[in-house]
Short mmCIF file of C-alpha atoms and ligand atoms in Angstrom, two decimals:
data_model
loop_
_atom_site.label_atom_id
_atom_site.label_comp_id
_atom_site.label_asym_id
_atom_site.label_seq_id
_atom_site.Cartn_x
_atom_site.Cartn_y
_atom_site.Cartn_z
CA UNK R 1 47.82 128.48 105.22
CA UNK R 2 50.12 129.14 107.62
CA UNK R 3 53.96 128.14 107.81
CA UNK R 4 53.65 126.61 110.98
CA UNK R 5 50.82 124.17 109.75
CA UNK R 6 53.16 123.11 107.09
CA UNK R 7 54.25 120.31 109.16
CA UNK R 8 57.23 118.69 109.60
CA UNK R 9 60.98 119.85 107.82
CA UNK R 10 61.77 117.66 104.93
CA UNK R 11 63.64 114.25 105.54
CA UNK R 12 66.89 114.60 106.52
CA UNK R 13 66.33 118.74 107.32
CA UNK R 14 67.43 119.88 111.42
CA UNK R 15 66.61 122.99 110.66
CA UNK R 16 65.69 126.03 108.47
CA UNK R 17 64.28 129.39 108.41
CA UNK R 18 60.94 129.61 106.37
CA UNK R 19 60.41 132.74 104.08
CA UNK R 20 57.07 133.39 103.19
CA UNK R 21 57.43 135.93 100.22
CA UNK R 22 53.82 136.70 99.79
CA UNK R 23 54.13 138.52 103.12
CA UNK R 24 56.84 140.63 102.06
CA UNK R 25 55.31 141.16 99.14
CA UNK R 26 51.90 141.93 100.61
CA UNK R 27 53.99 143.93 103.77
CA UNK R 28 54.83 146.48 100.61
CA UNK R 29 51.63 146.65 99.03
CA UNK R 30 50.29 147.88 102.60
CA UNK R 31 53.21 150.14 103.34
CA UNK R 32 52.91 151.44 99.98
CA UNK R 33 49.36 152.52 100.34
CA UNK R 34 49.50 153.37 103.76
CA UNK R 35 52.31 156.08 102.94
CA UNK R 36 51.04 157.05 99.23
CA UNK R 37 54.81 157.40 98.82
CA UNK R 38 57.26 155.11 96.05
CA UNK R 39 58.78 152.55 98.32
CA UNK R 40 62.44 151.40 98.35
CA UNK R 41 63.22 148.27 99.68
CA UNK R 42 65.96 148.12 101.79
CA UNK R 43 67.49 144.66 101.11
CA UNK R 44 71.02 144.86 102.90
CA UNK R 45 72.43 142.42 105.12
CA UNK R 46 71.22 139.73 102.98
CA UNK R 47 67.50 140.86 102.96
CA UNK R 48 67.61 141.40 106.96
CA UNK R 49 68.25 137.32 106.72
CA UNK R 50 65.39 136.74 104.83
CA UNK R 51 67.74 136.24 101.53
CA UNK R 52 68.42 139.49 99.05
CA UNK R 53 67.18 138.04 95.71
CA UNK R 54 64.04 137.05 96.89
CA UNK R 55 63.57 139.79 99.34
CA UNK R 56 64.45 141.98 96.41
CA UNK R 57 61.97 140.22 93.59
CA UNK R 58 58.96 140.01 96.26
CA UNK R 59 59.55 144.07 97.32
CA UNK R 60 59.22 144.77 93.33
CA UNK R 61 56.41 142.49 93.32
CA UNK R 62 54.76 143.92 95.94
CA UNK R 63 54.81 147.81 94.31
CA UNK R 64 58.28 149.01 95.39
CA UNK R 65 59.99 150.73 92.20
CA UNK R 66 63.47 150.88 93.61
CA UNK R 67 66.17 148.67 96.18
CA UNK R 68 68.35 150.11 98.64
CA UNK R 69 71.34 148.16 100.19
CA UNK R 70 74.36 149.55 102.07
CA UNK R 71 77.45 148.26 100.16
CA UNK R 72 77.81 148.42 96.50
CA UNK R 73 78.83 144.49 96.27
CA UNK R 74 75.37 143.65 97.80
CA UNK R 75 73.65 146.04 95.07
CA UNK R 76 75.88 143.92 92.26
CA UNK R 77 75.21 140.71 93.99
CA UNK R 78 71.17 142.08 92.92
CA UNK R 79 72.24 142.69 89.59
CA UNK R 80 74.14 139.28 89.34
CA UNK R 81 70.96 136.88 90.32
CA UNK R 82 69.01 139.32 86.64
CA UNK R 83 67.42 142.47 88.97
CA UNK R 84 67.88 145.19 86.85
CA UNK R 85 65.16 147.51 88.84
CA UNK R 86 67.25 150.52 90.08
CA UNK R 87 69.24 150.00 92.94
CA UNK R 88 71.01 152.44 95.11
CA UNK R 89 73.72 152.01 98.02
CA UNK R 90 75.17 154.44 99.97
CA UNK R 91 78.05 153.18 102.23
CA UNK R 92 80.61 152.89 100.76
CA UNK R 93 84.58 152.06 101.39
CA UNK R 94 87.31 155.09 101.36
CA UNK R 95 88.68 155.58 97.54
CA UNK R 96 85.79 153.85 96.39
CA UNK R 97 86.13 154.33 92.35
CA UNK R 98 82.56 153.79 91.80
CA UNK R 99 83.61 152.20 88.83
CA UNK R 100 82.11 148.52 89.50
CA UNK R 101 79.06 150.77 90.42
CA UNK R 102 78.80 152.82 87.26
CA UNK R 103 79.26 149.66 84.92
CA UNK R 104 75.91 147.97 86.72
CA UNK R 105 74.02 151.03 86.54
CA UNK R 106 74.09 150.94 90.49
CA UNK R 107 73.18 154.15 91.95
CA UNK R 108 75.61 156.09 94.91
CA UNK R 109 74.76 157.89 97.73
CA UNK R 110 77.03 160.70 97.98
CA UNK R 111 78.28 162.05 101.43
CA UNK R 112 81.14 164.49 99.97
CA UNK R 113 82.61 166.33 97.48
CA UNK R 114 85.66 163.84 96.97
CA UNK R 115 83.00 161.02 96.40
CA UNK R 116 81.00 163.09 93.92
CA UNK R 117 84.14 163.72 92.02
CA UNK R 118 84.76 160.14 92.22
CA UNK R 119 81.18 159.00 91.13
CA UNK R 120 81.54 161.71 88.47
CA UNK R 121 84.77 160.35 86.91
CA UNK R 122 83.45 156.71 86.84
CA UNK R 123 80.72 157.70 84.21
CA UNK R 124 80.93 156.39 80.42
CA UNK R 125 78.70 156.95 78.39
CA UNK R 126 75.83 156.98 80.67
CA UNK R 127 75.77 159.28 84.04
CA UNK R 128 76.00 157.95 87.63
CA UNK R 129 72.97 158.33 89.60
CA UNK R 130 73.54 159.84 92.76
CA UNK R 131 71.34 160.47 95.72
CA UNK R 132 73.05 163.31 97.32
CA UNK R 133 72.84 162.73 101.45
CA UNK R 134 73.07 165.39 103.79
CA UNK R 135 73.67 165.13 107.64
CA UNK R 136 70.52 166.61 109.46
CA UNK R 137 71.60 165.51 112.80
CA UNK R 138 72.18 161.91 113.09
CA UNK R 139 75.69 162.20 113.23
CA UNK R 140 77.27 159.60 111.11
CA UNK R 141 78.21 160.21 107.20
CA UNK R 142 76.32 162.68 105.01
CA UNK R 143 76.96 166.25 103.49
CA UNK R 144 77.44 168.85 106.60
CA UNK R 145 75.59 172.07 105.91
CA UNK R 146 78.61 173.71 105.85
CA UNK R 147 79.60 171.74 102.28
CA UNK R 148 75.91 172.50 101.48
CA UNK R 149 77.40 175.04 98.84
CA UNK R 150 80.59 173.40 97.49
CA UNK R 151 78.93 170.04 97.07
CA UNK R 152 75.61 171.20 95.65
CA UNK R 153 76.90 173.58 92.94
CA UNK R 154 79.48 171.35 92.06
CA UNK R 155 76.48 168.75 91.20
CA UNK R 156 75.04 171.24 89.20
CA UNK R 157 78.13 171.82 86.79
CA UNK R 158 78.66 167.92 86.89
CA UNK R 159 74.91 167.09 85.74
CA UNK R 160 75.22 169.78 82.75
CA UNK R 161 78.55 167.80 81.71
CA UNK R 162 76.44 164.88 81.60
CA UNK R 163 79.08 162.77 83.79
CA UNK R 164 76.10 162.28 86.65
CA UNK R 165 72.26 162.32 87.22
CA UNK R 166 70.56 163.93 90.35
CA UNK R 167 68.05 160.81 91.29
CA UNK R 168 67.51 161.61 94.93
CA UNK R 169 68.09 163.55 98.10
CA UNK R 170 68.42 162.00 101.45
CA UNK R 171 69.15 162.04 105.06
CA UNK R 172 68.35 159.49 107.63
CA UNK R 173 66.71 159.94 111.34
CA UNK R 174 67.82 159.37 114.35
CA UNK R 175 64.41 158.41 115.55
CA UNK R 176 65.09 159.50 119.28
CA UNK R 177 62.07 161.44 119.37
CA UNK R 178 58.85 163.08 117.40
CA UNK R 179 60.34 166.64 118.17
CA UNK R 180 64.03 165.21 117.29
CA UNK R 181 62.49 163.83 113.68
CA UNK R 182 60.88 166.93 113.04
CA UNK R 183 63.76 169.13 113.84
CA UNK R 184 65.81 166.87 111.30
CA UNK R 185 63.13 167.38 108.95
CA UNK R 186 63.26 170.78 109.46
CA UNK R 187 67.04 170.34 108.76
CA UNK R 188 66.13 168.24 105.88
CA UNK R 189 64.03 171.27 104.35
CA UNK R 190 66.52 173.75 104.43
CA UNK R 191 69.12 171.53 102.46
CA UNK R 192 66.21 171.16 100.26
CA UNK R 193 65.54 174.80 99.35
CA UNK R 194 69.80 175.17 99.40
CA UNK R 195 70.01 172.63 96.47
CA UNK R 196 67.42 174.38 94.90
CA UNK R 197 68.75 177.25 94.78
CA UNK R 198 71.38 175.96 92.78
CA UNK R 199 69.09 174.66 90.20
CA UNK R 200 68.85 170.76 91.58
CA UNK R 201 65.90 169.17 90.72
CA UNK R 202 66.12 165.82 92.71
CA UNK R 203 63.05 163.75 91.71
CA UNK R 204 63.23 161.93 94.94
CA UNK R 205 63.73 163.37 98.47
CA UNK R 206 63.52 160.73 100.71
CA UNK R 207 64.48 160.74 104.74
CA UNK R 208 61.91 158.35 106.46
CA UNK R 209 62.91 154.72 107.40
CA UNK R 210 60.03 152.80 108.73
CA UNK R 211 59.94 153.98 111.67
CA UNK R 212 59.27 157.86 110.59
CA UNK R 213 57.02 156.39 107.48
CA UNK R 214 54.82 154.90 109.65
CA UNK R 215 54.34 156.84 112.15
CA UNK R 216 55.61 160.93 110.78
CA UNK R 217 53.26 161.64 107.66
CA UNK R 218 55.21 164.80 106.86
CA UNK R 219 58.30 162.79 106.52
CA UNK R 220 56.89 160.76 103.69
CA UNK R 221 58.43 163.37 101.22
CA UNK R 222 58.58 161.60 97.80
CA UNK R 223 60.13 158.08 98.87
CA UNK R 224 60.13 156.02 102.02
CA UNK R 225 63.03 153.45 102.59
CA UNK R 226 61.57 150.74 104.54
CA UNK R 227 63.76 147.99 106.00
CA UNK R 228 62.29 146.15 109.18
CA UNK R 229 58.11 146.91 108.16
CA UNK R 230 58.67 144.82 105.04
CA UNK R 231 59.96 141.63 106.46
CA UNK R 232 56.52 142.51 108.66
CA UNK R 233 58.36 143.18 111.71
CA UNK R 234 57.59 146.52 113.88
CA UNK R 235 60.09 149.30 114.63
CA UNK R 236 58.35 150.18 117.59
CA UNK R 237 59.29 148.87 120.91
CA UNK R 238 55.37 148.97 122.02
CA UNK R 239 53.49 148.47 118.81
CA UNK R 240 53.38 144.76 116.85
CA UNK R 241 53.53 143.16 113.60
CA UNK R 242 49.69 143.05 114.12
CA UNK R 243 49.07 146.34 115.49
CA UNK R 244 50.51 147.84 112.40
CA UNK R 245 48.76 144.72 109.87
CA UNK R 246 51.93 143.39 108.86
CA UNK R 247 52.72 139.74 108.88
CA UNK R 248 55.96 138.34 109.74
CA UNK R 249 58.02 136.86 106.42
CA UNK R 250 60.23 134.33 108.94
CA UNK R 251 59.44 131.06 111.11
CA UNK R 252 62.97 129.78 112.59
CA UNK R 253 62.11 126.05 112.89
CA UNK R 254 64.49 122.77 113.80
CA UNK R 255 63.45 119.12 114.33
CA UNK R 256 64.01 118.02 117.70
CA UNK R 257 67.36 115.87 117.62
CA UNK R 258 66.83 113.93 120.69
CA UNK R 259 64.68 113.01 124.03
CA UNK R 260 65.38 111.98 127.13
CA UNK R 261 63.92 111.29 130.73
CA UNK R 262 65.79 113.08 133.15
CA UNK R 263 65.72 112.02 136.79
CA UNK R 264 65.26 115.15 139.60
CA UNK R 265 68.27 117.22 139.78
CA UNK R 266 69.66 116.70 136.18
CA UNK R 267 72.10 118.98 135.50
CA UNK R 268 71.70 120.48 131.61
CA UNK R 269 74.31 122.13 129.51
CA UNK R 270 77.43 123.92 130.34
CA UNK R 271 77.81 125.22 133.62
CA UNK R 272 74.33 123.33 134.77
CA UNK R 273 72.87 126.97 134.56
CA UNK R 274 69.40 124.25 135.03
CA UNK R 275 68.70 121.50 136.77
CA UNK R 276 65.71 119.09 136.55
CA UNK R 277 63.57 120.53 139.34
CA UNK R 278 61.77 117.27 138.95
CA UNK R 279 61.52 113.97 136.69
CA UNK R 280 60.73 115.56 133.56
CA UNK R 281 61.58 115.39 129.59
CA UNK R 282 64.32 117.20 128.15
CA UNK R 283 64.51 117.24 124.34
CA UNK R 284 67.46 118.73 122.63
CA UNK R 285 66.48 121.55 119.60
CA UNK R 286 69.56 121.47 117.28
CA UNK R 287 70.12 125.01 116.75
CA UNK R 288 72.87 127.34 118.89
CA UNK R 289 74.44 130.44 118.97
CA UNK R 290 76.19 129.60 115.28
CA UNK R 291 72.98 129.64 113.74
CA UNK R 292 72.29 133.35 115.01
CA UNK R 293 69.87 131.79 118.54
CA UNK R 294 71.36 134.29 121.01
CA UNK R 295 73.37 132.42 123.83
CA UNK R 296 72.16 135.48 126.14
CA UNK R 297 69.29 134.18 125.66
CA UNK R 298 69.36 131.30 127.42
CA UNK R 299 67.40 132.78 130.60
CA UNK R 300 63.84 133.70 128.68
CA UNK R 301 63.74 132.02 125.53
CA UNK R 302 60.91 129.64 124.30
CA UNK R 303 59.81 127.29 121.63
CA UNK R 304 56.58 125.72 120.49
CA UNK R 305 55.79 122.42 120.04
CA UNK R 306 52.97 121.00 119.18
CA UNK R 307 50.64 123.21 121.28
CA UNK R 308 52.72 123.89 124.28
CA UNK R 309 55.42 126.48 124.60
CA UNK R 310 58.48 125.21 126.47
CA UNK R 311 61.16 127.54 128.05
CA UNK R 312 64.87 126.84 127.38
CA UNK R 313 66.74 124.80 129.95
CA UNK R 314 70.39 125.96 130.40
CA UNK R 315 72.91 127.05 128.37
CA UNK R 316 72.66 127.72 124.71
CA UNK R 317 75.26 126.54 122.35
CA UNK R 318 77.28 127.04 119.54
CA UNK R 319 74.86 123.84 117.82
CA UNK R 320 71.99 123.23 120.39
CA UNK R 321 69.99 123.64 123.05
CA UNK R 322 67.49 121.69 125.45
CA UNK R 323 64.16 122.48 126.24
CA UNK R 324 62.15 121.02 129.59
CA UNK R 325 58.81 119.61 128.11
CA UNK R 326 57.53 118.09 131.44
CA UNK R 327 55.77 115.12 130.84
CA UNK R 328 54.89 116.19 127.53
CA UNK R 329 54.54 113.36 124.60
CA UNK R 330 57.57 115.55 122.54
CA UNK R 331 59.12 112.56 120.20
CA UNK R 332 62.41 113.01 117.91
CA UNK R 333 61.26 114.83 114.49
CA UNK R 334 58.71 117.24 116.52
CA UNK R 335 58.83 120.55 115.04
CA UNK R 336 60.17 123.06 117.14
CA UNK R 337 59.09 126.78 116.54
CA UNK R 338 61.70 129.34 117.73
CA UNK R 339 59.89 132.27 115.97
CA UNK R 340 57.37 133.23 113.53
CA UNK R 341 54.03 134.65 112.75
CA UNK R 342 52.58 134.82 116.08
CA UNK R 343 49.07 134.72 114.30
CA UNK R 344 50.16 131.40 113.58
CA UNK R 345 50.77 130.52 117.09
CA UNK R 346 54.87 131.23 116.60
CA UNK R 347 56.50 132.87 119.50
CA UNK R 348 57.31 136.33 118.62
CA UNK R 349 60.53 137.21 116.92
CA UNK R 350 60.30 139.58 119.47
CA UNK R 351 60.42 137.62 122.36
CA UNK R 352 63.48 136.03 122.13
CA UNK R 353 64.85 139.83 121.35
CA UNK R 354 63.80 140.63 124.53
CA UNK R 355 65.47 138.22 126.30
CA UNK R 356 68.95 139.11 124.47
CA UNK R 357 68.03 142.81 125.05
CA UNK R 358 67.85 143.13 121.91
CA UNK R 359 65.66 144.11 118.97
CA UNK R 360 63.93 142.03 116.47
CA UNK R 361 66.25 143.74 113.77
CA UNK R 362 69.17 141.95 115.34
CA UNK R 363 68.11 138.48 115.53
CA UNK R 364 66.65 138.00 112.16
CA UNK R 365 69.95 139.58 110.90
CA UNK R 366 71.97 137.13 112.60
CA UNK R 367 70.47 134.11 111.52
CA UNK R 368 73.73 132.20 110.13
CA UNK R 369 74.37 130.82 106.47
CA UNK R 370 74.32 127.07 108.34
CA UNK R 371 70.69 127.54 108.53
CA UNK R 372 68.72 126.37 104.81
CA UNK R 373 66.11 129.41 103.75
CA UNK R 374 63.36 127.73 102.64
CA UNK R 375 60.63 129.95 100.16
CA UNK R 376 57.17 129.63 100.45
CA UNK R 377 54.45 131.40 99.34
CA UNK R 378 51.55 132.46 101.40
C1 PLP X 1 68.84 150.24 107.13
C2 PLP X 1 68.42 151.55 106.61
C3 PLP X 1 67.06 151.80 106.33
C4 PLP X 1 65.94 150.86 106.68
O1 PLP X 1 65.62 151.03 108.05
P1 PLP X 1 64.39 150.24 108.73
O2 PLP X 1 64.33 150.79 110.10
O3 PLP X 1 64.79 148.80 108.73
O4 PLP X 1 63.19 150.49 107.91
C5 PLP X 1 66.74 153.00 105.72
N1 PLP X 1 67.70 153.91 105.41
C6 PLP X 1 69.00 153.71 105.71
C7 PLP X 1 70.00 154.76 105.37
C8 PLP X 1 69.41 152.54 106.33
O5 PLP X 1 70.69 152.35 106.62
#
């Protein structure tokens, strides 16, 4: 059944983002064959929005044997809620010790020598696991080939002392182009055969996101870390969730707060960026800019209720905005849909990313901690 059929928010609820975690774990099991590769989740940013923990447990549920978060206090904040699958993260602050990482058996990705020395020191009686990343041309963190050497035969002497473990190696792409992928991947093979030749066995190589998984075979390698395609939203600007059979995990819902005629000419919200163009029915949706519903926005956006889709009228707020429904029956308590699965008859996620000039990454990202994640389940 779909989330939208659910009906109304519970008593007392204004608003709430649904999470459907059988999509996210069914948006795996697809990716997973589709790519033949082991998937990591990427669960940073709190699960894209959709909530870490249960991001996380439906991911694993789904068929992905590993998690992948940027800082190290979202991969303990995993291990805190009982997931003790393994977990790397691989951005991390200067002089990080590693030690809090080491103690939860939290993998590192490695971008240096000082931060290999680092991870190496932090080890007990167990190694750190290290994914080893190397800078094939995207230009932000990442071994340079020139440390190709240092960094890689240093690894080797720290694995036979036992202080760390070789789990992976990685790089990231910049996904500018096919030919820009594949030159990166070309990059990506040559650190591959230098680490090698120092005797590193990495059991995982791993470079694709979900934008190269999907759509680059060769850059499946032995891992894919996919992000946006499990929450069953598309990477591609001209491709949806559809297109690629994925099914969006979040509806962004409110009850409608209030209704009122308006008389011609009615000037709405600040700056009366709207007025009533004729006697019509303005009804007030209780979310704003706060709760992550882009005030840029406000020129483009669009709800559903009921049946009908109504454009926002005027400004968005920090807590609210209106929507014209004409001479619409809307009534206080109507559910208003923002977003969801469009299959459901949700607006697009990507809709209201287009008129932020945006991407869908960004607004389910940005959906703030005032709004209530509710779980369901298919
Ligand atoms: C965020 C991130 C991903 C996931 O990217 P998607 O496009 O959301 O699949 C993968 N790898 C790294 C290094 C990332 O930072």
């Amino acid at each position: 059944m779909s989330t939208l059929a659910r009906g109304a928010l519970k008593d007392g609820d204004m608003r709430e983002a649904v999470i459907d975690t059988t999509a996210i774990a069914d948006n795996v099991q697809h990716l997973r064959r589709l790519t033949n590769a082991e998937v990591i989740a990427v669960v940073k940013a709190d699960g894209y929005g959709h909530g870490a923990v249960r991001s996380a447990r439906a991911a694993l549920a789904g068929g992905a044997s590993r998690l992948g978060v940027a800082d190290i206090g979202e991969a303990l904040a995993l291990r805190a809620a009982g997931i003790d699958a393994p977990v790397v993260a691989w951005l991390h602050a200067p002089g990080s010790t590693f030690l809090d990482a080491a103690a939860a058996r939290v993998e590192v990705g490695i971008s240096s020598l000082q931060q290999l020395r680092a991870a190496a020191a932090a080890a007990d009686s167990q190694p750190v696991g290290v994914h080893l990343k190397v800078e094939t041309g995207l230009g932000r963190n990442g071994i340079p080939p020139a440390a190709y050497g240092d960094v890689f035969a240093e690894t080797a002497r720290l694995e036979r002392e036992g202080r760390i473990e070789l789990v992976g190696l990685f790089s990231h792409l910049s996904n500018t182009s096919e030919a820009d992928d594949r030159a990166a991947l070309a990059r990506f093979r040559v650190a591959s055969e230098a680490a090698a030749a120092q005797g590193l066995r990495p059991r995982l190589r791993h470079i694709a996101a979900s934008h190269a998984a999907i759509d680059l075979p060769e850059a499946r390698l032995d891992a894919v870390r996919l992000g946006i395609s499990i929450y069953g939203l598309s990477p591609f600007a001209d491709r949806t969730s559809a297109d690629l059979g994925l099914r969006p995990a979040m509806t962004l819902r409110a009850s409608v707060a209030a209704v009122r005629r308006a008389p011609a000419g009615q000037g709405v919200s600040y700056g009366y960026l709207h007025r009533a163009p004729r006697e019509t029915t303005l009804a007030l949706v209780p979310l704003g800019y706060a709760d992550g519903v882009p005030r840029n926005a406000s020129q483009g956006g669009a709800v559903r209720i009921g049946d009908e889709v109504f454009p926002v009228a005027g400004r968005i707020a920090m807590d609210q905005f209106v929507v014209d429904v004409g001479d619409h029956p809307v009534a206080v308590g109507d559910t208003a849909v923002l977003f969801g699965d469009p299959a459901t008859g949700a607006p697009p996620v990507e809709a209201w990313a287009a008129s932020a000039d945006t991407i869908n990454y960004e607004i389910v990202t940005r959906i703030g901690p005032r709004v209530p994640r509710v779980e369901v389940h298919g």
